Coordinates of C-alpha atoms and ligand atoms in Angstrom, one line a residue:
X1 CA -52.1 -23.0 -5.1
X2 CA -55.4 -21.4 -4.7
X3 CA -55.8 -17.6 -4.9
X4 CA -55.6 -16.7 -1.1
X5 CA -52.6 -19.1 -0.8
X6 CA -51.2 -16.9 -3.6
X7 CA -52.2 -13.5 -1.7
X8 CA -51.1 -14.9 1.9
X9 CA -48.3 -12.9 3.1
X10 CA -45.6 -15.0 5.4
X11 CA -44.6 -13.2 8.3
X12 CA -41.3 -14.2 9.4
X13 CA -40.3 -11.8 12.8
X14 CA -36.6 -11.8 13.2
X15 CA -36.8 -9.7 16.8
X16 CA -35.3 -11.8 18.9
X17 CA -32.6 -12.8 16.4
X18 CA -31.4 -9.5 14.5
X19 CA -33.4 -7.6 16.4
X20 CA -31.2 -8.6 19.2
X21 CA -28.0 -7.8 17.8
X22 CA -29.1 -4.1 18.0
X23 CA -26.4 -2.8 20.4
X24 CA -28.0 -2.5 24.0
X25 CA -30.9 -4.7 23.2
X26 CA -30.3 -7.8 24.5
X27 CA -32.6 -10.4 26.3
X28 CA -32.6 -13.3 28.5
X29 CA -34.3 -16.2 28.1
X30 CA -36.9 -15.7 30.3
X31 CA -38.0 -12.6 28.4
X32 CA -36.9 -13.8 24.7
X33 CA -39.7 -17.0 26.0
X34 CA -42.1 -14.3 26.5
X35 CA -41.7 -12.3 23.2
X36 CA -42.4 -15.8 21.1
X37 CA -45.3 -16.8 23.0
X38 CA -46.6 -13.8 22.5
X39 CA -45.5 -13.5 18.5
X40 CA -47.1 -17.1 18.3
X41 CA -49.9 -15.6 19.6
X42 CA -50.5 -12.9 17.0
X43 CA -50.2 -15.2 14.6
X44 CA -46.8 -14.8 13.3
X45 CA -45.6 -17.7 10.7
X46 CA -42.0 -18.0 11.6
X47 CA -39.8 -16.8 15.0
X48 CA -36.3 -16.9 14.1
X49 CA -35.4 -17.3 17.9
X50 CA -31.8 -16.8 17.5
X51 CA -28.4 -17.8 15.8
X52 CA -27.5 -20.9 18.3
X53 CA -23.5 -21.0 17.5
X54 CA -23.5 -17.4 18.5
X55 CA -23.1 -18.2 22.3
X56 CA -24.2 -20.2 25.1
X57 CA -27.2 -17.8 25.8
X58 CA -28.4 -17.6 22.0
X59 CA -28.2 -21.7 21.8
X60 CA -30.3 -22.0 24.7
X61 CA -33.1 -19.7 24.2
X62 CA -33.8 -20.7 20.8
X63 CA -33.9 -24.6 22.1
X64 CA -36.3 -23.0 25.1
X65 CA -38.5 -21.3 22.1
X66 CA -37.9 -24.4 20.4
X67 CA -40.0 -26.6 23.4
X68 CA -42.5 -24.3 23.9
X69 CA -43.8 -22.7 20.4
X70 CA -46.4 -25.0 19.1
X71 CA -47.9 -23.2 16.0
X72 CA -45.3 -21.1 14.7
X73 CA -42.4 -22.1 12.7
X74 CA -39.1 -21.8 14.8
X75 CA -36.3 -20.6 13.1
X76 CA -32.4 -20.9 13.7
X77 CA -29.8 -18.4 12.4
X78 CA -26.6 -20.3 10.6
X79 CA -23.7 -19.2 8.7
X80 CA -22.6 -21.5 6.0
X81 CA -20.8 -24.0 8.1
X82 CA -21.4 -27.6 8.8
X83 CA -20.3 -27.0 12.6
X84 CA -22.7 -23.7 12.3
X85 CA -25.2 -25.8 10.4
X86 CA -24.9 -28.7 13.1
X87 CA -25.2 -25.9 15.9
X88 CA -28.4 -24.8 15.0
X89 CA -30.1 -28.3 14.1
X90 CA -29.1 -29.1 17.8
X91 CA -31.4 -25.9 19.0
X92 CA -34.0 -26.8 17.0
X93 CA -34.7 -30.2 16.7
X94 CA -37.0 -30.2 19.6
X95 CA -39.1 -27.7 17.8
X96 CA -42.9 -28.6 16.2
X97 CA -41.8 -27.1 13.2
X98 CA -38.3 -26.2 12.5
X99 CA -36.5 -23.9 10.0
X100 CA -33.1 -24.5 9.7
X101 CA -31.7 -20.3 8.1
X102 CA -28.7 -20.5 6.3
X103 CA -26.8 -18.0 5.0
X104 CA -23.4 -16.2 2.9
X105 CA -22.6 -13.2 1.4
X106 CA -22.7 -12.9 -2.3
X107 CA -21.9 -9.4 -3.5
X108 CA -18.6 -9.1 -4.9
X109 CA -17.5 -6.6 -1.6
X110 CA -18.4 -9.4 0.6
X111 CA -17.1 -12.0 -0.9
X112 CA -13.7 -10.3 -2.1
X113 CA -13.0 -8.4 1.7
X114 CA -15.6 -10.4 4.2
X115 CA -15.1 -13.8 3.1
X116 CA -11.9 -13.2 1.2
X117 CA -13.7 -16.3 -1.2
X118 CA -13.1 -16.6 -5.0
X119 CA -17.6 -16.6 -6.4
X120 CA -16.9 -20.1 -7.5
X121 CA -16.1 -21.3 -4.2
X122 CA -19.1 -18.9 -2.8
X123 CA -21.6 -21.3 -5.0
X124 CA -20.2 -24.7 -3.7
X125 CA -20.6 -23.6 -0.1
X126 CA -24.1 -22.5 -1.1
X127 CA -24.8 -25.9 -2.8
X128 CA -22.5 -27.9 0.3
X129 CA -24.6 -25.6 3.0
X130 CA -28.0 -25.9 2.3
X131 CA -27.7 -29.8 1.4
X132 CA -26.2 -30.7 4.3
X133 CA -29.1 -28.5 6.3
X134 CA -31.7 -30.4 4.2
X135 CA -30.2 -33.5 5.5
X136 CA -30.9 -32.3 9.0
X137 CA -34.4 -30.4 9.1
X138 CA -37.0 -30.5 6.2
X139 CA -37.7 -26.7 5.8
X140 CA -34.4 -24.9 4.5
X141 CA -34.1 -20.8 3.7
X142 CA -31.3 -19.8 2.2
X143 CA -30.4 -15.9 2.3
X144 CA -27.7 -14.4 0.1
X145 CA -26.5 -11.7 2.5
X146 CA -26.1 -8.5 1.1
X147 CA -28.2 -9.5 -1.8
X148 CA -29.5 -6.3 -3.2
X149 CA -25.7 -5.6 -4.0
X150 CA -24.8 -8.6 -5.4
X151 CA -24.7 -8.9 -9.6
X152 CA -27.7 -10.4 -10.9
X153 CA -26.0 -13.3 -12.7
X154 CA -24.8 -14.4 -9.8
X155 CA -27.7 -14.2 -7.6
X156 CA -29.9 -16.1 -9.9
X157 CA -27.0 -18.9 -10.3
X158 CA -26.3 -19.2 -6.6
X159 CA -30.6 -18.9 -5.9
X160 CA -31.4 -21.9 -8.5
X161 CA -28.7 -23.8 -7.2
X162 CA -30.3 -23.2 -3.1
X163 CA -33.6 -24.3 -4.7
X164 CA -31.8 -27.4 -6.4
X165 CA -29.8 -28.6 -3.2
X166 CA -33.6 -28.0 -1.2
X167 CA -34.1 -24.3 0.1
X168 CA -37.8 -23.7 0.4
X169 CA -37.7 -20.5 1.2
X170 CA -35.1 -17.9 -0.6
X171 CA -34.9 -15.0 1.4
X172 CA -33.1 -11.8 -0.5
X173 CA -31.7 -9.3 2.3
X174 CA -30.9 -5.6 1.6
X175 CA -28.3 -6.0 4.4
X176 CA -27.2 -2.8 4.6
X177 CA -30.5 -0.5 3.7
X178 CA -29.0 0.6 0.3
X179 CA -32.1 -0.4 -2.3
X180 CA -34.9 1.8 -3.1
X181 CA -38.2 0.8 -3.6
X182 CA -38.4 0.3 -7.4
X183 CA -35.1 -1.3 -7.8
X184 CA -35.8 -3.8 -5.0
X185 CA -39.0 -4.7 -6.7
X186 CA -37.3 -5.1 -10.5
X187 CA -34.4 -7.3 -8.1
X188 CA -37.6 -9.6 -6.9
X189 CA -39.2 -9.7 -10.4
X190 CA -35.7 -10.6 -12.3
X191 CA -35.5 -13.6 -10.2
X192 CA -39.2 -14.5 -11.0
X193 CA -37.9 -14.1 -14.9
X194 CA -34.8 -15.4 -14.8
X195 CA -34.2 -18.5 -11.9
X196 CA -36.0 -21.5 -13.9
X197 CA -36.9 -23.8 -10.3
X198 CA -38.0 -20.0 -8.6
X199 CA -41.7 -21.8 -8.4
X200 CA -40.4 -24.3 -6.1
X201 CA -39.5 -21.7 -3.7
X202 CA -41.0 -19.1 -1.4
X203 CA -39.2 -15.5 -2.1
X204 CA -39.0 -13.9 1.2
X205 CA -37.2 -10.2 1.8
X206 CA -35.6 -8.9 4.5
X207 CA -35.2 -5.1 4.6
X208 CA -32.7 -2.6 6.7
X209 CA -33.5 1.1 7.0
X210 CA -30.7 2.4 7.1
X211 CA -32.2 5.2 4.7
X212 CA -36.2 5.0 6.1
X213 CA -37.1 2.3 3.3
X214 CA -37.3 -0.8 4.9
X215 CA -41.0 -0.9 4.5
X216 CA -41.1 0.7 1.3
X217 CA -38.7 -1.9 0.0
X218 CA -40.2 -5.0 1.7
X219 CA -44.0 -3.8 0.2
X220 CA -42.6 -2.8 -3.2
X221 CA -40.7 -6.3 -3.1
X222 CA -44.1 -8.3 -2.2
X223 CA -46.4 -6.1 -5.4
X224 CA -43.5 -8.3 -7.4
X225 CA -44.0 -11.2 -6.0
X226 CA -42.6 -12.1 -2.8
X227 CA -44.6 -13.8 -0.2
X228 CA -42.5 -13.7 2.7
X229 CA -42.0 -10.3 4.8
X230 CA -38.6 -10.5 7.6
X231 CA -39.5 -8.2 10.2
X232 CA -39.0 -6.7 13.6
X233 CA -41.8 -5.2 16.5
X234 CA -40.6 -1.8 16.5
X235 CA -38.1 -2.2 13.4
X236 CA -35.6 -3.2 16.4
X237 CA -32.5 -4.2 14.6
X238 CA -28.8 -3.7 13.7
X239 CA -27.6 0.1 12.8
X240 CA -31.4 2.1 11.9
X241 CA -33.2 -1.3 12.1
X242 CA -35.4 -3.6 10.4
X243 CA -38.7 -3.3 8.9
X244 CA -41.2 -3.0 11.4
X245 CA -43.6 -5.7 11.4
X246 CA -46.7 -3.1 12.9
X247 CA -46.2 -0.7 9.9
X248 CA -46.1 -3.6 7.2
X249 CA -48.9 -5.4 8.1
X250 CA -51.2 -2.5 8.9
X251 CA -50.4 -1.2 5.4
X252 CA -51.5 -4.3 4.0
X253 CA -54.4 -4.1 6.0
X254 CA -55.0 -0.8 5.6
X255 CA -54.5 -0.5 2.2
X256 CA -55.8 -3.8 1.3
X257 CA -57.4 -2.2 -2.1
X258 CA -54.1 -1.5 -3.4
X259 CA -52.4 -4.8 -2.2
X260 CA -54.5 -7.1 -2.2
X261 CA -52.9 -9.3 -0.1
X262 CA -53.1 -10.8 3.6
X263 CA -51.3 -11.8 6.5
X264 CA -52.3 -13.7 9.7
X265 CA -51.6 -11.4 11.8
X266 CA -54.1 -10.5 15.0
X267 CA -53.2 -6.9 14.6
X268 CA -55.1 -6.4 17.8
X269 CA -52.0 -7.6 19.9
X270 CA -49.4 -5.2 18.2
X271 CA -49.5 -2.5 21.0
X272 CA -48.6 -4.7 23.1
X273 CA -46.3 -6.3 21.6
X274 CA -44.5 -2.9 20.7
X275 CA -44.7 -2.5 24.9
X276 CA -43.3 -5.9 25.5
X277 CA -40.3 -5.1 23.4
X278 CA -39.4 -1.7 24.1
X279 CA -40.3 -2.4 28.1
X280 CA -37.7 -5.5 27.8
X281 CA -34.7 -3.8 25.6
X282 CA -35.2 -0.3 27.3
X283 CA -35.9 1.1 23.8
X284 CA -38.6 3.7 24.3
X285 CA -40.8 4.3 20.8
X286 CA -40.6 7.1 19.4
X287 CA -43.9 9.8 20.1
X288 CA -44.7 9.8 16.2
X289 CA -43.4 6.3 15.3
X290 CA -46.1 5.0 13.0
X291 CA -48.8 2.5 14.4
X292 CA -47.5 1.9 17.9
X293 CA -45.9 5.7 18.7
X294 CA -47.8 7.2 21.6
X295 CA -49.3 10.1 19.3
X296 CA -49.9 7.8 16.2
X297 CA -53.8 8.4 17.3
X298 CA -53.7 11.7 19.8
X299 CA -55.4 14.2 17.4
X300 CA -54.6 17.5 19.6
X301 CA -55.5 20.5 17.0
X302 CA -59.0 21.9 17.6
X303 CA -59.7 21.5 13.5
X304 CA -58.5 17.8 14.1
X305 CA -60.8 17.2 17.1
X306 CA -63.8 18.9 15.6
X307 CA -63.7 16.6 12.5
X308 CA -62.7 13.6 14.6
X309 CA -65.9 14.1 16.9
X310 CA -68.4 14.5 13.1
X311 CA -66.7 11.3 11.9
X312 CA -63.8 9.2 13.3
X313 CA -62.8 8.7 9.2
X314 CA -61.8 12.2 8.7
X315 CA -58.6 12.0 10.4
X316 CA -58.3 8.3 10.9
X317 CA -57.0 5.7 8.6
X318 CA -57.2 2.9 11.1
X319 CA -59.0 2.4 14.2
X320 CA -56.7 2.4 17.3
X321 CA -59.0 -1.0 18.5
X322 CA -57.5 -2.5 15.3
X323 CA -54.0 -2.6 17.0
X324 CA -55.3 -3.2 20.5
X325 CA -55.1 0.8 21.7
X326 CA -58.5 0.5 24.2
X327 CA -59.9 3.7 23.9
X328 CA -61.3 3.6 27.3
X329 CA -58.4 3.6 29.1
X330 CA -59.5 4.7 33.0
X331 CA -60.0 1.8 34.5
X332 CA -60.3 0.6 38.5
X333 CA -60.0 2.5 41.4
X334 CA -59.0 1.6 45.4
X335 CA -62.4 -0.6 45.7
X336 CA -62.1 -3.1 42.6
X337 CA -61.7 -6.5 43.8
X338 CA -59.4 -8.9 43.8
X339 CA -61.5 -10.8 40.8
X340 CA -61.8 -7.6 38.8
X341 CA -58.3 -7.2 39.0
X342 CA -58.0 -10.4 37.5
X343 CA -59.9 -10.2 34.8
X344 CA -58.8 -6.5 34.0
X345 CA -55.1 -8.0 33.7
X346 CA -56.7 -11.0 31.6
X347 CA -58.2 -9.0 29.2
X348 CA -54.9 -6.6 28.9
X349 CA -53.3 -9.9 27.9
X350 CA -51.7 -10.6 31.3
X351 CA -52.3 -14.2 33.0
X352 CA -49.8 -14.4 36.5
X353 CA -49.4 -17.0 38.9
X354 CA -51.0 -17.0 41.9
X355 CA -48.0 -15.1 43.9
X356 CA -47.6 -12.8 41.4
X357 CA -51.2 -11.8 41.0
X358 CA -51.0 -11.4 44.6
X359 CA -47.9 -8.9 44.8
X360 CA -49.5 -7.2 41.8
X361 CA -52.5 -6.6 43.8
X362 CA -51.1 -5.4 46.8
X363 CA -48.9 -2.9 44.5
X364 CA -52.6 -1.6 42.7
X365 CA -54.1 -1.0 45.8
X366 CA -51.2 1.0 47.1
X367 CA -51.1 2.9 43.8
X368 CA -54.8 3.4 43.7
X369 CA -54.6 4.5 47.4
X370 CA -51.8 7.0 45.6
X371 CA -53.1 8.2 42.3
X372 CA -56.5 9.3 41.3
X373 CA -57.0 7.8 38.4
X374 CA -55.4 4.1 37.5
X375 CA -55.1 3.4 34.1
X376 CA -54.1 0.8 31.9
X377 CA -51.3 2.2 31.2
X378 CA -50.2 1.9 34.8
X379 CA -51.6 -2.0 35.1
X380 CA -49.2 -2.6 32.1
X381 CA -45.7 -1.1 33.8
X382 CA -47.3 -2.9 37.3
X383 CA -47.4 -6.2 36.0
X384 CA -44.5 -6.2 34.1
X385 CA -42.5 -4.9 36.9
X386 CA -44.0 -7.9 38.6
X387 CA -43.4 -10.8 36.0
X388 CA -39.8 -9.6 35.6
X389 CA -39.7 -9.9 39.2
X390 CA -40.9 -13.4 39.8
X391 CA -38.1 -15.9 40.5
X392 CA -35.7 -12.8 41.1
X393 CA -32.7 -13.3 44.0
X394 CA -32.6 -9.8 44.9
X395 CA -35.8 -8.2 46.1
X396 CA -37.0 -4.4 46.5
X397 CA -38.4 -4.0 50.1
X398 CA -38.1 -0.5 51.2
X399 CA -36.3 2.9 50.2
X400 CA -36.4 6.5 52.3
X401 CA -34.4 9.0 51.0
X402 CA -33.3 12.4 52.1
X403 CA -32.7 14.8 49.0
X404 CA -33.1 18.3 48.3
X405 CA -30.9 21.6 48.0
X406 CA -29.5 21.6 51.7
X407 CA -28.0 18.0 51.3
X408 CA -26.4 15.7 52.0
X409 CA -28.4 13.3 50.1
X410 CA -28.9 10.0 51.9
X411 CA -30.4 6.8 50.9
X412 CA -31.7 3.9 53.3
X413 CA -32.3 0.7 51.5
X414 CA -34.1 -2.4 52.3
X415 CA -33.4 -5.2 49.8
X416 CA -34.2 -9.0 50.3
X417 CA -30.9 -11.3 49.0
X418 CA -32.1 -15.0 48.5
X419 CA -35.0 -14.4 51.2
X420 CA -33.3 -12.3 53.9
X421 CA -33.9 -9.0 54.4
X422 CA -30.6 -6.2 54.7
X423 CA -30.2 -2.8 55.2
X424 CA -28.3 -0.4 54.5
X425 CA -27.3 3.6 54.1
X426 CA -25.1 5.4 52.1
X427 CA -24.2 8.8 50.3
X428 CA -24.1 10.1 47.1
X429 CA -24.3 13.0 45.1
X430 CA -27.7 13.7 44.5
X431 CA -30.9 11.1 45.5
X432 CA -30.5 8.2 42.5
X433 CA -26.7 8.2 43.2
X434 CA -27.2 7.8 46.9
X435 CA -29.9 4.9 45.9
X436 CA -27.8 3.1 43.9
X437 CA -25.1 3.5 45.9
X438 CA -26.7 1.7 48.6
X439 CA -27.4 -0.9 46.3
X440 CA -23.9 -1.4 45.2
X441 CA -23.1 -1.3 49.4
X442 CA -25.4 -4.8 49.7
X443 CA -24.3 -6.3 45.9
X444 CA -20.8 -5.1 45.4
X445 CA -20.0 -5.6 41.7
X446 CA -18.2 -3.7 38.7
X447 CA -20.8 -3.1 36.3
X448 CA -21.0 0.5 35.0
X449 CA -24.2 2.2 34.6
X450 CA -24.2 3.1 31.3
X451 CA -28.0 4.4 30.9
X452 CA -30.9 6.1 33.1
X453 CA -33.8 7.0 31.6
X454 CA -36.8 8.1 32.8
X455 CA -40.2 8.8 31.5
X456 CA -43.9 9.1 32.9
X457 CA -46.1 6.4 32.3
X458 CA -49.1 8.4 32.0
X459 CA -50.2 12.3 32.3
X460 CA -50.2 14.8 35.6
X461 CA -47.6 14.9 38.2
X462 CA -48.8 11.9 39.7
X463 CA -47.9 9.9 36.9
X464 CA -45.9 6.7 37.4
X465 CA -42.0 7.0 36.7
X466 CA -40.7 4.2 34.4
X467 CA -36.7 4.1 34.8
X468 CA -34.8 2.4 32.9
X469 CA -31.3 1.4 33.6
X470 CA -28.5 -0.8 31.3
X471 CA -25.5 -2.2 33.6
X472 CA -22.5 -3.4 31.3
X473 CA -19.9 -6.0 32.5
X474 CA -17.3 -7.9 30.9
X475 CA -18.5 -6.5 27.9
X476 CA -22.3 -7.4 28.4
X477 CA -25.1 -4.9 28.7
X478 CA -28.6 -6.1 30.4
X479 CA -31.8 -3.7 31.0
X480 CA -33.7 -3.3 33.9
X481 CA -36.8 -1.5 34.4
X482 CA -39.2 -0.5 37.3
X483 CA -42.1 1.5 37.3
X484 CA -43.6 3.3 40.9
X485 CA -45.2 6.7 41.7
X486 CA -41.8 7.7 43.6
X487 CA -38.8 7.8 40.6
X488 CA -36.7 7.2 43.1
X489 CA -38.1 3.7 44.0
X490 CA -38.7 3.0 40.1
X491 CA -35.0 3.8 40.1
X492 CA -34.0 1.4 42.8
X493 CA -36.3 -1.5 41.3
X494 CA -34.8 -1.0 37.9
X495 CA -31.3 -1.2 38.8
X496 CA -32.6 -4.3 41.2
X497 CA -33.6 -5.8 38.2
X498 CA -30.4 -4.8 35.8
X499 CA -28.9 -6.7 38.9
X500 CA -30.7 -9.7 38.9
X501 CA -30.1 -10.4 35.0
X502 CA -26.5 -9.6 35.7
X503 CA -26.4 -12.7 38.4
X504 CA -28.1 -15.1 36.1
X505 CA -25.2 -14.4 33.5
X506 CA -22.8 -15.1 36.2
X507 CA -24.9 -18.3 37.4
X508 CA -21.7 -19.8 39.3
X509 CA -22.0 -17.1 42.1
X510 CA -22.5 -18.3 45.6
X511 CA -25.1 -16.8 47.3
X512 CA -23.0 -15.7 50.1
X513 CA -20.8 -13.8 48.0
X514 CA -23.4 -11.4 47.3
X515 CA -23.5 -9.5 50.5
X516 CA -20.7 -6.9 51.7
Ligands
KIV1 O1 -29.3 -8.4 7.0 C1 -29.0 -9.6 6.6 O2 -28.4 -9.8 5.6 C2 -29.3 -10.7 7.6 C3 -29.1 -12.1 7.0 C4 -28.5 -13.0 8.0 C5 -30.5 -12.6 6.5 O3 -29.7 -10.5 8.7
ZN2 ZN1 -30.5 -8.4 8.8

């Protein structure tokens, strides 16, 4: 191994797998297609795309990332079962590179009240799992869940025998966010000392935060040794999250002189990757999240400004070009071209088909006949509105809505079902009730609203409104979102599009049962 191979830090994003399985944040897909061409892009090393036996859904978007990801590593969530194992190697077998993910609880909690299994019976399914994966798919990891709790002799035992039966990667999870950062790291280097075949293995670690750490423990864990990093964008995951992919790599970039390591990671695409995500789940980022929070480069006291104006170093640790923030964020106005437009949405990482760039132009002009200043900000929420939008069944076409203190308030809907055009009125208390209302008049269904969020997609009062709205049914959540000047029409668009994920889940729905 030369010494950058010894230095290079694997990033393995598990976003659209544990990330996933963060209550509220599931995806389609469509959009989980989207989030690994655009991890591939960066430059992540592995995509675990999913956990295939899960459901339908899950088995089919990781065999869809599986057909499409070229450089990247695909990998495929399974529990220690040969019909898990099976399950998985199904998904992936189309893939360029496959990674078959294994997995079973090892700490004595787990395995006394989880798997009610005696430890000797834990090792042989360890030893039965990953050979019969090997069998199937060259590249193996093997994770011993809840491994920061598990007793050391154990862990080494069951980790040399994973190596022996042909994991290449050994992945030790702090499932439930309990380690701090110098235990982890003594955890990583025991292994090192103690697991004789640890050489022929990759040591990967995949951190929860349930106490803030998970990227405290992951970098303490790779200073000892280990070489693989499980991560999310945004630290989306299960219960407080992952660690966040953003914050671990721009601290090994950032602080390169104190860990002298690397990733391949085109840190320039991380903003928008952080948009992608939290536009799909409906997860907004927190102002003062690090790297990707809207304020993690807004320097707003006057002492701040003043230094930042003498030298950009004195209150910045990392440029904001270095994860993609353009500083120079006004951008076209009502008299850009169509050409310009294409290019601007080229170089913000967006490249649409020909009737999508089209509606997306229309929808700039009309904002740009609306708003002063169109930024690229607004570009971003246009576009997406317009890619989510693309093979849609139910289309926004019009809203007017009567509102205000005197009431009643009154919606009047236009929405195009499967190319036809219907409208509609109807009541409600208060402007987005009587909106979605008349939405619910043209697509009668049982879903419940169980969020509406709003928030401004730029400054001044002629902002854009981004709404975002989760429909549940038959215990399944999807987002929508919509963007427009008018939060009112954002609203209508986003619940359109809740709506139109709803109906793919339901694929056996005839058309003609869609209209009252
Ligand atoms: O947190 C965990 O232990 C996991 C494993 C499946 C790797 O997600
Ligand atoms: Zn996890």
């Amino acid at each position: 191994m030369s010494n950058s191979d010894k230095d290079r830090v694997y990033i393995f994003d598990t976003t659209l797998r544990d990330g996933e399985q963060s209550p509220g944040a599931s995806m389609n897909l469509e959009e989980k297609l989207r989030v690994a061409l655009l991890l591939e892009e960066m430059g992540v090393d592995i995509i675990e795309a999913g956990f295939p036996i899960a459901s339908q859904g899950d088995f089919e978007a990781v065999r869809a990332v599986a057909g499409k990801v070229r450089n990247s590593i695909v990998a495929g969530l399974a529990r220690a079962g040969k019909k898990d194992i099976d399950r998985a190697w199904e998904a992936l077998k189309g893939a360029k590179r496959p990674r078959i993910h294994t997995f079973l609880s090892t700490s004595p909690l787990h395995m006394k009240y989880k798997l009610q299994m005696e430890p000797q019976a834990v090792h042989q399914a360890v030893i039965d799992s990953v050979t019969h994966a090997r069998n199937l798919c060259d590249d193996v990891e093997w994770s011993p869940e809840d491994g920061s709790r598990t007793e050391h002799d154990f862990l080494c035992r069951t980790v040399e025998s994973a190596i022996k039966a042909g994991a290449s990667t050994i992945n030790i999870p702090d499932t439930v966010g309990y380690a701090v950062p110098e235990e982890f790291a003594q955890l990583i280097r025991m292994l090192f000392d103690r697991v004789p075949n640890i050489g022929k293995a990759i040591v990967s670690v995949h951190c929860h935060n349930d106490l803030g750490l998970a990227v405290a423990n992951s970098l303490a864990a790779v200073n000892a040794g280990a070489r693989q990093v499980e991560c999310t964008i945004n630290g989306l995951g299960e219960r407080a999250g992952n660690a966040a992919l953003e914050e671990i790599v721009m601290a090994l970039r950032t602080r390169h002189d104190r860990m002298p390591y690397t990733t391949g990671i085109k840190t320039e695409h991380i903003t928008k990757a952080s948009h992608l995500i939290s536009t799909i789940t409906g997860f907004p980022v927190q102002p003062n999240k690090a790297i990707v929070g809207a304020n993690a480069f807004a320097h707003e006291s006057g002492i701040h400004q003043d230094g930042m104006l003498k030298h950009a170093g004195t209150y910045e640790i990392m440029t904001p070009e270095s994860v993609g923030l353009n500083r120079s964020t006004l951008v076209m106005g009502k008299h850009s071209g169509r050409h310009a437009f294409r290019a601007k949405l080229k170089e913000l990482g967006f490249e649409l088909g020909d009737n999508a760039l089209e509606d997306a132009f229309k929808r700039f002009k009309d904002l740009a006949d609306k708003k002063k200043n169109v930024y690229d900000d607004d570009l971003v929420a246009l576009v997406e509105d317009e890619v989510v939008r693309d093979h849609a069944r139910l289309k926004f076409v019009s809203l007017q809505v009567m509102c205000g203190s005197r009431g009643p308030q009154m919606a009047d809907l236009e929405l195009d079902i499967d190319g036809t055009v219907h409208n509609v009125q109807a009541r409600g208390d208060g402007p987005v009730d009587a909106t979605f209302n008349a939405i619910k008049k043209l697509v009668p269904h049982t879903a419940q609203l169980q969020l509406f969020q709003v928030h401004a997609v730029t400054e001044g009062t002629d902002a854009q409104a981004k709404v975002t709205v989760r429909l549940a049914e038959d215990g399944k959540s999807v987002n929508g979102q919509g963007s427009d000047t008018d939060t009112l029409v954002a609203s209508a668009r986003a619940y359109i599009h809740a709506l139109n994920k709803l109906l793919t889940k339901r694929e056996k729905t005839a058309p003609a049962a869609l209209t009252a």
